[in-house]
Tab-separated table of C-alpha atoms in Angstrom:
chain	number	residue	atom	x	y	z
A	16	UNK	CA	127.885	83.780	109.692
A	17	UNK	CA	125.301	80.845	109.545
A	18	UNK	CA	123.183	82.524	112.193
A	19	UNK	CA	119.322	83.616	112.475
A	20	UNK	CA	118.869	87.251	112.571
A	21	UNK	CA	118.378	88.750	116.380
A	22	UNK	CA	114.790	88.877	118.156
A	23	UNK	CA	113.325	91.965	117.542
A	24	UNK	CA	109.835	91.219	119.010
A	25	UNK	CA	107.604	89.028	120.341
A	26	UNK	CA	103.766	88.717	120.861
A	27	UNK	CA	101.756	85.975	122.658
A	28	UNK	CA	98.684	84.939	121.522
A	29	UNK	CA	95.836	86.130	124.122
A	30	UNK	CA	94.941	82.690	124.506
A	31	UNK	CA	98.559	81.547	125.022
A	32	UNK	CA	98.761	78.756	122.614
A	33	UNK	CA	101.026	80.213	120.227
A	34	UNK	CA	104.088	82.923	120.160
A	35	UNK	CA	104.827	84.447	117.212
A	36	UNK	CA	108.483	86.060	117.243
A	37	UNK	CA	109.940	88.944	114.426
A	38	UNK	CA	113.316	88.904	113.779
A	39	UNK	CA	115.729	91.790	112.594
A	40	UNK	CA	116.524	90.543	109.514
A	41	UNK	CA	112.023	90.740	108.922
A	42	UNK	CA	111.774	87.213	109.410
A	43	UNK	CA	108.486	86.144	111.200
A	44	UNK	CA	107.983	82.611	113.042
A	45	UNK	CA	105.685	81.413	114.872
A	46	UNK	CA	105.816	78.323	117.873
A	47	UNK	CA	102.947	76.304	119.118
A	48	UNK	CA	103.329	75.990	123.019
A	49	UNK	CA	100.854	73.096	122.833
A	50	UNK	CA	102.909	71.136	120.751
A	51	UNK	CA	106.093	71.419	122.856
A	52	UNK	CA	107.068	74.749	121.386
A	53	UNK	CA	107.519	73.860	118.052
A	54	UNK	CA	108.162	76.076	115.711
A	55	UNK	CA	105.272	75.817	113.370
A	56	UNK	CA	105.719	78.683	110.510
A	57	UNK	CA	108.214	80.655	109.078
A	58	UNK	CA	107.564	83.540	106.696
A	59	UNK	CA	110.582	84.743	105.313
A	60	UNK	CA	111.931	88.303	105.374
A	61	UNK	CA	112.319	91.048	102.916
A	62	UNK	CA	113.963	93.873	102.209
A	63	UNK	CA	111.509	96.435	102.704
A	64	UNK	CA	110.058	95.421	105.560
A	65	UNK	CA	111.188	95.686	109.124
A	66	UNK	CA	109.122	94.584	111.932
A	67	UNK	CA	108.855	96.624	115.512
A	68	UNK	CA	105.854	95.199	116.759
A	69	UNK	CA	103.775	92.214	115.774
A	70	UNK	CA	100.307	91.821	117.726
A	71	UNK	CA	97.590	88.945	117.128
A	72	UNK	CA	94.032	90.233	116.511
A	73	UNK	CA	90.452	88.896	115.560
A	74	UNK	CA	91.162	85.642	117.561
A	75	UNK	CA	94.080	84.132	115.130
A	76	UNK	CA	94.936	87.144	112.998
A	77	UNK	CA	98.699	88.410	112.954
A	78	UNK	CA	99.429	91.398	112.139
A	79	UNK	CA	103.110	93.189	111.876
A	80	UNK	CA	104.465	97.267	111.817
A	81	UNK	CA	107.226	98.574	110.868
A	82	UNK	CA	110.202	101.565	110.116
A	83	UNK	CA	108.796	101.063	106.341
A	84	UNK	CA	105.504	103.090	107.664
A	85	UNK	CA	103.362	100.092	106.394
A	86	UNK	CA	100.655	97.611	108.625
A	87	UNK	CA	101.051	94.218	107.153
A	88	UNK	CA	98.675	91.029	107.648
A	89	UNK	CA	100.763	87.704	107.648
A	90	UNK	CA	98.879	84.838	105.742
A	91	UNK	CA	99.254	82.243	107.953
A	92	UNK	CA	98.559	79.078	105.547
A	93	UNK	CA	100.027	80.731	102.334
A	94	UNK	CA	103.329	81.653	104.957
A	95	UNK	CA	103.366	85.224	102.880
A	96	UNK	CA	102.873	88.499	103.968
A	97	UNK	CA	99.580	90.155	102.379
A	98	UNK	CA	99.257	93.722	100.735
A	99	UNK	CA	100.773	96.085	103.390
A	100	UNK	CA	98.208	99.479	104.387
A	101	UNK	CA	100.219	102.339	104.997
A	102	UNK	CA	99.732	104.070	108.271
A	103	UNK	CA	99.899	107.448	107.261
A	104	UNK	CA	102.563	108.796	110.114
A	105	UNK	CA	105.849	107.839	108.817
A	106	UNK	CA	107.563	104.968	110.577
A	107	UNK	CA	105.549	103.210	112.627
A	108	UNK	CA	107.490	102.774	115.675
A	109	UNK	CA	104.467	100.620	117.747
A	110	UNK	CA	101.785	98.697	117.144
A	111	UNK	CA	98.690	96.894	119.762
A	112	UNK	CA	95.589	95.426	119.654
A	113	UNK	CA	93.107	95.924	121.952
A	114	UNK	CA	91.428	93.598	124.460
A	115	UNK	CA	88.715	92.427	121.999
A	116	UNK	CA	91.126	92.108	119.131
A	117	UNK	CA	89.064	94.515	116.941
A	118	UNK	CA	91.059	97.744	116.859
A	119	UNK	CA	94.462	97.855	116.413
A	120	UNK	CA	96.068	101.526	117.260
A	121	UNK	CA	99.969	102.649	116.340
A	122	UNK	CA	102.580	104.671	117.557
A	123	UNK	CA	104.175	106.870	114.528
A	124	UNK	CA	107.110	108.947	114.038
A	125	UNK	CA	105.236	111.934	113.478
A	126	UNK	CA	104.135	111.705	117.098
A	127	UNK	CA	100.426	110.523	116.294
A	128	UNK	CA	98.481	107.691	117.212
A	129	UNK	CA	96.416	105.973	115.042
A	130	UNK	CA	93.319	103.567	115.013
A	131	UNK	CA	92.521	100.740	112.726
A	132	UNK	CA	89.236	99.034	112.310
A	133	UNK	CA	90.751	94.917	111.583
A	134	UNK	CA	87.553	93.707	109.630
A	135	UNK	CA	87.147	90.998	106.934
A	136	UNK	CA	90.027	90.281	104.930
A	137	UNK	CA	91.837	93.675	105.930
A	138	UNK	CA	92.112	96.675	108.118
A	139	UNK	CA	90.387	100.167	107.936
A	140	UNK	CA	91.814	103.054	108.908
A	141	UNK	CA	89.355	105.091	111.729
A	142	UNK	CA	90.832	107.928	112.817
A	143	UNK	CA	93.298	110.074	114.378
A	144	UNK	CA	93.669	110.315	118.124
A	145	UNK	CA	95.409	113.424	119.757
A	146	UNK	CA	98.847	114.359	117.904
A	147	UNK	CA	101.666	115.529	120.412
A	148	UNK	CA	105.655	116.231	119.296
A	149	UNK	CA	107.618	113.202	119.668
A	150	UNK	CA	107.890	109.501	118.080
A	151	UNK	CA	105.768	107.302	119.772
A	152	UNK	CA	107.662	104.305	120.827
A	153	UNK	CA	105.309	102.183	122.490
A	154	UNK	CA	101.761	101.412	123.063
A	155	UNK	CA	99.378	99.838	125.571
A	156	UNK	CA	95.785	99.919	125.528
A	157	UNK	CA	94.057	99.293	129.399
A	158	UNK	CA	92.096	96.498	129.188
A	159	UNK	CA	88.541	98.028	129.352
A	160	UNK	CA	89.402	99.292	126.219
A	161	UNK	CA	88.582	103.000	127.585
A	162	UNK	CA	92.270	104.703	127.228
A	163	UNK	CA	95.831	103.794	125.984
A	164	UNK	CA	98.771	105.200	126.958
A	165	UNK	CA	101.518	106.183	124.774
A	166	UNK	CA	105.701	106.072	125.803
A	167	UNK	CA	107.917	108.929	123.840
A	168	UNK	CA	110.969	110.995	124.519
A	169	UNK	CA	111.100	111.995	128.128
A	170	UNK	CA	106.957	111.766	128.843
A	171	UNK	CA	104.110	109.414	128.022
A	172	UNK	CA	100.768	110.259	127.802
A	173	UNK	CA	97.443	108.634	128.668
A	174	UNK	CA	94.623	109.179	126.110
A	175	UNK	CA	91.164	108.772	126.283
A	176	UNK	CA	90.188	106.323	123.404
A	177	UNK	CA	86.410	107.874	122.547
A	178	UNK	CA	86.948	111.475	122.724
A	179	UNK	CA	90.778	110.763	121.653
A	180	UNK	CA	92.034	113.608	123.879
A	181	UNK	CA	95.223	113.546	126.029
A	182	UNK	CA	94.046	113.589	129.543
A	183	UNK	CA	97.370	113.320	131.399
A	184	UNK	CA	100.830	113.727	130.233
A	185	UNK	CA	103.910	112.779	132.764
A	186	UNK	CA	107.049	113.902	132.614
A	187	UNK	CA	109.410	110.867	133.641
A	188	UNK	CA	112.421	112.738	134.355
A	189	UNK	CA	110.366	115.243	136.992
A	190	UNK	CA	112.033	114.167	140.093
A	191	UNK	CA	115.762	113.876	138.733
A	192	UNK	CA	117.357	117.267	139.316
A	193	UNK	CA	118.472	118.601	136.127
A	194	UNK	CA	118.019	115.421	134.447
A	195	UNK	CA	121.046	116.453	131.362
A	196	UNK	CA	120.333	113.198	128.973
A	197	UNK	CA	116.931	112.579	127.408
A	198	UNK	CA	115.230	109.539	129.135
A	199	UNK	CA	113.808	107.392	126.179
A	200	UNK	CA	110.590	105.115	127.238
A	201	UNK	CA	111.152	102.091	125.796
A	202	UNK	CA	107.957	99.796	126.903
A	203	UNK	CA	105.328	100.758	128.593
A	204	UNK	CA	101.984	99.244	130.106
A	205	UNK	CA	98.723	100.061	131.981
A	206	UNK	CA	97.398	97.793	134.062
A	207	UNK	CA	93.209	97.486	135.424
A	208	UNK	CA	93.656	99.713	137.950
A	209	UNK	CA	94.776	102.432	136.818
A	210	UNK	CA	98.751	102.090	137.186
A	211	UNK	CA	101.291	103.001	134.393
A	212	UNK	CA	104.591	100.634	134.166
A	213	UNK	CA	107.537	102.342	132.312
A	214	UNK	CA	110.482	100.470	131.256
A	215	UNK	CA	113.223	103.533	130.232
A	216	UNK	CA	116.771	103.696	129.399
A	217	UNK	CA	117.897	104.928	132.712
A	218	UNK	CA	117.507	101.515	133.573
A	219	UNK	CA	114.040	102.210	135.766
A	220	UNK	CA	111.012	100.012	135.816
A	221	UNK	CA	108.402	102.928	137.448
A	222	UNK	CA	104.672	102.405	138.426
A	223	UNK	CA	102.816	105.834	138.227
A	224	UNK	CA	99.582	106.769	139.269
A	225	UNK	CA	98.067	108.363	136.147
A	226	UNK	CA	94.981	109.858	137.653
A	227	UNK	CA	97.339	111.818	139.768
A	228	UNK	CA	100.280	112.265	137.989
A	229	UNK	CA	102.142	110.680	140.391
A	230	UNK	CA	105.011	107.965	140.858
A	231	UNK	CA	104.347	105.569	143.024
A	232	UNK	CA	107.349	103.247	142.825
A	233	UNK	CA	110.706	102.971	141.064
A	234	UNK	CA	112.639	100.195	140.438
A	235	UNK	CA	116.626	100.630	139.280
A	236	UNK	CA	116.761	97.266	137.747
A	237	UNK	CA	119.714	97.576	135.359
A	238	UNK	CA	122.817	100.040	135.451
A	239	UNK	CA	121.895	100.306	131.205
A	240	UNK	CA	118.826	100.467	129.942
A	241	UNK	CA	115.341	98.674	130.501
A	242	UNK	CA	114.208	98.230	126.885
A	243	UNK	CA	111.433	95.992	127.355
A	244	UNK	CA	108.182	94.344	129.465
A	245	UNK	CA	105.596	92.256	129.164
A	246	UNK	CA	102.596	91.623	132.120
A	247	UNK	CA	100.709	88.856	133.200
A	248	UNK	CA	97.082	88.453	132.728
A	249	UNK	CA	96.224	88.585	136.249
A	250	UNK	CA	98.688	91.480	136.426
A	251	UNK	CA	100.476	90.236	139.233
A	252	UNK	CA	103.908	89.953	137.528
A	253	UNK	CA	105.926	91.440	135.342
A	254	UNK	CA	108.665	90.788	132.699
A	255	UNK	CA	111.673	93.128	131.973
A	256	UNK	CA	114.571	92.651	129.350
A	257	UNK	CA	117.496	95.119	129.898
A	258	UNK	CA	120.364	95.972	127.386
A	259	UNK	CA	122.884	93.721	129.230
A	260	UNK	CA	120.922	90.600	128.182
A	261	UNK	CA	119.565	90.268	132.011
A	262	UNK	CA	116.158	89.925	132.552
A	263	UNK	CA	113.942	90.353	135.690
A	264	UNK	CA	110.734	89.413	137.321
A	265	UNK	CA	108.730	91.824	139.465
A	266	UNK	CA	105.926	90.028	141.480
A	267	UNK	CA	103.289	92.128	143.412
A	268	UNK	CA	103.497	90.445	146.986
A	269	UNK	CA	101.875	91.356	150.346
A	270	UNK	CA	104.257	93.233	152.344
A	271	UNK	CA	103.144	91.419	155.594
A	272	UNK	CA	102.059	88.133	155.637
A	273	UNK	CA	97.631	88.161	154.720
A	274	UNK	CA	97.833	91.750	154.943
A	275	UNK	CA	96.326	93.551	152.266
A	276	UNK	CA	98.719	96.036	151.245
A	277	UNK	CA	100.866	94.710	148.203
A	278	UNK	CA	104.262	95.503	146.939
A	279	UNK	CA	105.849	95.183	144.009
A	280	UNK	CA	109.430	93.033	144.378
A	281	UNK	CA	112.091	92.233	141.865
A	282	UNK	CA	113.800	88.626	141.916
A	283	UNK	CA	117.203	88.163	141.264
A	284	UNK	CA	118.589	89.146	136.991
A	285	UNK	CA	118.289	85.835	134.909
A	286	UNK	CA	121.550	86.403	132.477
A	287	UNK	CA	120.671	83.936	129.240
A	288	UNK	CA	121.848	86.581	126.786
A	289	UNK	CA	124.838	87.981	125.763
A	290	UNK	CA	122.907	90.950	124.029
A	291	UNK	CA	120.124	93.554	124.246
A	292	UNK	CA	116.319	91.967	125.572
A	293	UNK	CA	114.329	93.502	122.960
A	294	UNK	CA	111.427	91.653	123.323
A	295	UNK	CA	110.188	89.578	126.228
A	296	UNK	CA	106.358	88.008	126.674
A	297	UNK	CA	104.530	86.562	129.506
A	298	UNK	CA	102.344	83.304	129.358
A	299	UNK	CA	100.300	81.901	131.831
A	300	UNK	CA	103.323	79.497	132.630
A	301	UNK	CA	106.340	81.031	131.172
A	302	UNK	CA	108.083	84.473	130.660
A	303	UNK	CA	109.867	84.265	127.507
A	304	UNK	CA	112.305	86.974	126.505
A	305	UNK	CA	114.082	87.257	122.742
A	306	UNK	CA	117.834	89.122	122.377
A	307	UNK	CA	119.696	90.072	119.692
A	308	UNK	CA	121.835	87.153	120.379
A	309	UNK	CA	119.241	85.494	118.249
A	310	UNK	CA	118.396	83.446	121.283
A	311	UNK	CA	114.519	82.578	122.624
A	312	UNK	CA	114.761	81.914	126.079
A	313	UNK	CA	111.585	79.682	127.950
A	314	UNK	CA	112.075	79.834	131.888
A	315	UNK	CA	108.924	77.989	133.325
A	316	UNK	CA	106.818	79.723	136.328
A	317	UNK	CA	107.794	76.969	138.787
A	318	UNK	CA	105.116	77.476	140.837
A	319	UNK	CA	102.178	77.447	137.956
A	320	UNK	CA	103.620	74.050	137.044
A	321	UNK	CA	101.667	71.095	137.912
A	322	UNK	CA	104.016	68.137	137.576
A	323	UNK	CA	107.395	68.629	137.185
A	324	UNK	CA	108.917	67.020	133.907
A	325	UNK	CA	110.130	67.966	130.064
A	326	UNK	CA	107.278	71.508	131.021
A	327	UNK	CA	109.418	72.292	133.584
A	328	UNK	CA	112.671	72.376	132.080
A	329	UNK	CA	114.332	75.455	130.711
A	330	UNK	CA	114.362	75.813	126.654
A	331	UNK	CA	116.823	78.137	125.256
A	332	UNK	CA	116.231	78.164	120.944
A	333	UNK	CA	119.592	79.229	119.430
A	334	UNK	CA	119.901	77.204	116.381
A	335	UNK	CA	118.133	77.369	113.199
A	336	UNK	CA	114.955	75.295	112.563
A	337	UNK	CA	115.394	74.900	109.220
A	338	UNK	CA	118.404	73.477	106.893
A	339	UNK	CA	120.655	76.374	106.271
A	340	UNK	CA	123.666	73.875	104.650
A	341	UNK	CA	122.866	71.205	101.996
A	342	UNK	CA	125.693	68.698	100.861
A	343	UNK	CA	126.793	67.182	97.958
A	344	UNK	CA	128.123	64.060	99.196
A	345	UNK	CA	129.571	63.057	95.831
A	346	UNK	CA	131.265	66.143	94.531
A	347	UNK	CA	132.397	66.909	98.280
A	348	UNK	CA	130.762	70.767	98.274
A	349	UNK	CA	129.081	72.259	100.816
A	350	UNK	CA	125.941	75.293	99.624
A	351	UNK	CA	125.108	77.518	102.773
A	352	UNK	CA	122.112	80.132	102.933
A	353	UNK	CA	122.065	83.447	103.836
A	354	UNK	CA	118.701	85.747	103.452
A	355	UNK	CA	120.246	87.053	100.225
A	356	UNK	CA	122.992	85.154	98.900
A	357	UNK	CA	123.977	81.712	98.639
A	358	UNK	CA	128.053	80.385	99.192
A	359	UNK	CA	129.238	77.371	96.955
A	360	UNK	CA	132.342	75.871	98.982
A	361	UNK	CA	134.619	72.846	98.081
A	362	UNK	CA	135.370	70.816	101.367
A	363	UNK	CA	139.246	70.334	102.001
A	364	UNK	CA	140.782	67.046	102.018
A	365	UNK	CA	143.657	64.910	103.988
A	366	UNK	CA	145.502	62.265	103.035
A	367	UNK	CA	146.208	60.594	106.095
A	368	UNK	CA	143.443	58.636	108.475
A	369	UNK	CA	142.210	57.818	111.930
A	370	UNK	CA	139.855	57.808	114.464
A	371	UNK	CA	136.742	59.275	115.128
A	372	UNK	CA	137.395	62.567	116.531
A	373	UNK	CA	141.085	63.190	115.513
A	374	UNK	CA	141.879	66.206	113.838
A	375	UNK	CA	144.036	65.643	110.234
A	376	UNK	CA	146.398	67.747	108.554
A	377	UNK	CA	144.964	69.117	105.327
A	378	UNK	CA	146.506	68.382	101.854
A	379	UNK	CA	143.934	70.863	100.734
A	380	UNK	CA	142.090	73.608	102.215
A	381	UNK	CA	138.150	73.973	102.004
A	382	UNK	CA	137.858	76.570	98.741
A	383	UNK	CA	134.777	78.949	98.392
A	384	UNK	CA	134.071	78.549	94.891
A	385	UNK	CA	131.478	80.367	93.936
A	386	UNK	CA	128.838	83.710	95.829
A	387	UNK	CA	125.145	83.369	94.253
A	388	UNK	CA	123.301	86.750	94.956
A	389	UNK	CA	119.371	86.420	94.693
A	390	UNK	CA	117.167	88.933	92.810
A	391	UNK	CA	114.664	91.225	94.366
A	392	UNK	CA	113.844	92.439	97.884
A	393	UNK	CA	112.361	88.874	98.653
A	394	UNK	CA	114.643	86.558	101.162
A	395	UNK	CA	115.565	83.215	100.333
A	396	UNK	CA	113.297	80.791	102.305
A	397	UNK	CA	114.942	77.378	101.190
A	398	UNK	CA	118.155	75.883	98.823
A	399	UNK	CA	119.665	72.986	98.087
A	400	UNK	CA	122.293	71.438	96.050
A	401	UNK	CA	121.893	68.190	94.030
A	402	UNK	CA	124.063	64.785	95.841
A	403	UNK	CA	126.091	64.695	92.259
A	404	UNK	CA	126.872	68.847	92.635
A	405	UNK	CA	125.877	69.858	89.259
A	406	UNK	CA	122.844	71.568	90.050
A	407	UNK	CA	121.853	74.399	92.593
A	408	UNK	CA	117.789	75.275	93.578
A	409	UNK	CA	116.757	78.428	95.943
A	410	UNK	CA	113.184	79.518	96.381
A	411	UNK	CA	111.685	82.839	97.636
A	412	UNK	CA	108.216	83.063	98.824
A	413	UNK	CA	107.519	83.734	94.922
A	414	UNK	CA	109.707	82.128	93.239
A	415	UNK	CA	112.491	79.055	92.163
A	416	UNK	CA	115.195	79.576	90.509
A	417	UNK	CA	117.412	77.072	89.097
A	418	UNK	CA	120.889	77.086	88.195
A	419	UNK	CA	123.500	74.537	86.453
A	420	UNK	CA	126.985	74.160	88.190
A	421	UNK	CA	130.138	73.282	85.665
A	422	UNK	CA	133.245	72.423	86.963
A	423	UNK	CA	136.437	73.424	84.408
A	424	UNK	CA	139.699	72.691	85.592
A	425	UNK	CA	139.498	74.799	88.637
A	426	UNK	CA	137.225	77.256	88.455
A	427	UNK	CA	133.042	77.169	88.601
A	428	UNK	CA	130.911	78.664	86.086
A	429	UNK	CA	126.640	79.126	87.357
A	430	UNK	CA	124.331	78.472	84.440
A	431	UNK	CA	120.620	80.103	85.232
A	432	UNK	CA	117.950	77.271	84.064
């Protein structure tokens, strides 16, 4: 039960100091890589507000989309989320920023994309780019800014950012005969030169020429789908997170030895989850990938590594940063948090003794006393229960709320304060 939500996305700072990471439950954190990947912030979650993309913008700006159709700003001293602007498309399904951090454009249910100006203290909306059928479910803008290309149902389309005009669509199902299920595009990219990566749920990772229309490679990586990528900044390798929690890296190598032609090659799956890769990210040093499992995986780039030591190890995040169980020594009960409820237990007790380690029979079994349910779409962000057991304290990011516990024979009455 006591779990974190699972990783729904992640986005690297373009600077790579700092990862911020979204989690299903709407919870966004956010980990210094400087400071031994410490996990610096948390803003809690809330009801209304699911996250399917996060991007940084304006050098330290982050900014957060959603099913809920809104673009929200996190406040990154006040750890709150700031007055979402709604995107006008329905649910927005994708969100990026562009190279200079200025624009931010998003993929909407209603099959449009969209660009924000991010200015001072907000984001304005600019305008409407070509509007084609189909939800757009990811984004990627090329790094000259010029066009972005857009990943749907069956196609994606490459747009050209100043007249906002489709100016290829591919079909990426063409070459299967009588291709009978729909081929979703989960993650896409496009690179400097011109090459489109898809990621799709066929379980292919393809590079396409998009001047030509053309596929240039295709990589079966997975026998389920491939539901995410991420690219490195000199664009010479790629992350991919599948639904069998495996995840891959494609390097561009020459195919002979100083030659100049260059292929792409996968290494062998890294299996660290036990659930779907929704999310993965590349740093200079690292790829990082986030699953449902709840899990955020750090695998070092061996070779980018300078000395080997604590960088070089592998970091695998499964537990929860923060205290999720308080204790009242004294009146033996344990409080645990969920994101909206609270559980008051009473711990069992033995009668018998012995060693460290030993298991003893109970005389009586732990008792859940009392469920505390908190008001409002806001999550709890922190609890605690006093050493003596008589009083209870949870906080939102808005407010504390405090409650007096009575004991009577056996049951437990909650008193609000």
């Amino acid at each position: 039960g006591l779990v974190p939500a699972g990783v729904r996305c992640l986005a690297c700072h373009p600077r790579g100091a700092r990862l911020a990471l979204a989690r299903t439950d709407g919870t966004v954190e956010v980990y210094n890589f400087a400071a031994n990947y410490f996990q610096e912030r948390v803003i809690p979650g809330h009801e209304a507000r699911s996250v399917e993309s996060l991007c940084w913008a304006a050098g330290d700006r982050l900014f957060g989309a959603g099913l809920g159709g809104d673009i929200t700003e996190y406040d990154l001293s006040r750890l709150s989320a700031a007055r979402g602007v709604d995107g006008g498309g329905g649910p927005i399904w994708s969100m990026a920023a562009n190279g200079t951090g200025t624009q931010l454009a998003i993929g909407c249910e209603d099959g449009s994309v969209k660009i924000f100006q991010v200015v001072p203290g907000g984001i304005q909306f600019e305008r409407n780019l070509d509007r084609r059928k189909g939800r757009v479910l990811c984004l990627s803008w090329h790094p000259s800014d010029t066009h972005i290309v857009a990943g749907s149902i069956d196609f994606f389309r490459v747009i050209d950012v100043a007249s906002g005009q489709t100016v290829q669509r591919i079909m990426v199902n063409h070459h299967v005969e009588k291709a009978k299920r729909e081929c979703v595009v989960w993650a896409i990219a496009l690179l400097s030169r011109g090459t489109v990566v898809s990621a799709d749920s066929f379980g292919r990772v393809q590079f396409w020429d998009w001047e030509q229309g053309t596929l240039a490679e295709s990589h079966t990586v997975s026998t389920s789908a491939a539901l995410s990528l991420a690219v490195s900044e000199k664009e010479d390798s790629i992350v991919v997170g599948t639904s069998t929690g495996a995840t891959y890296q494609l390097q561009l190598l020459p195919v002979k030895l100083g030659g100049q032609e260059k292929r792409w090659v996968r290494t062998k799956p890294f299996q660290y989850h036990s659930h779907d890769v929704r999310a993965v990210a590349h740093s200079p040093t690292a790829l990082i990938s986030g699953g449902l499992d709840a899990q955020l995986v750090i695998r070092p780039l061996m070779e980018k590594i300078q000395k080997k030591g604590y960088d070089a190890a592998l970091r695998k995040f499964t537990f929860p940063h923060r205290r999720l169980v308080s204790c009242a020594r004294k009146a033996r009960l344990l409080l645990f948090q969920f994101s909206q409820h609270l559980e008051l237990w009473r711990l069992g007790s033995t009668e018998e003794t012995g060693k460290d380690g030993e298991v003893l029979p109970l005389c009586r079994m732990p008792e859940h006393l009392v469920q505390l349910k908190s008001k409002g779409p806001e999550h709890i962000y922190c609890s605690c229960v006093s050493p003596c057991g008589t009083w209870v304290g949870y906080s939102t990011a808005s407010r504390f709320q405090l409650y007096r516990v009575r004991c009577d024979g056996d049951g437990v009455s909650l008193r609000k304060v």
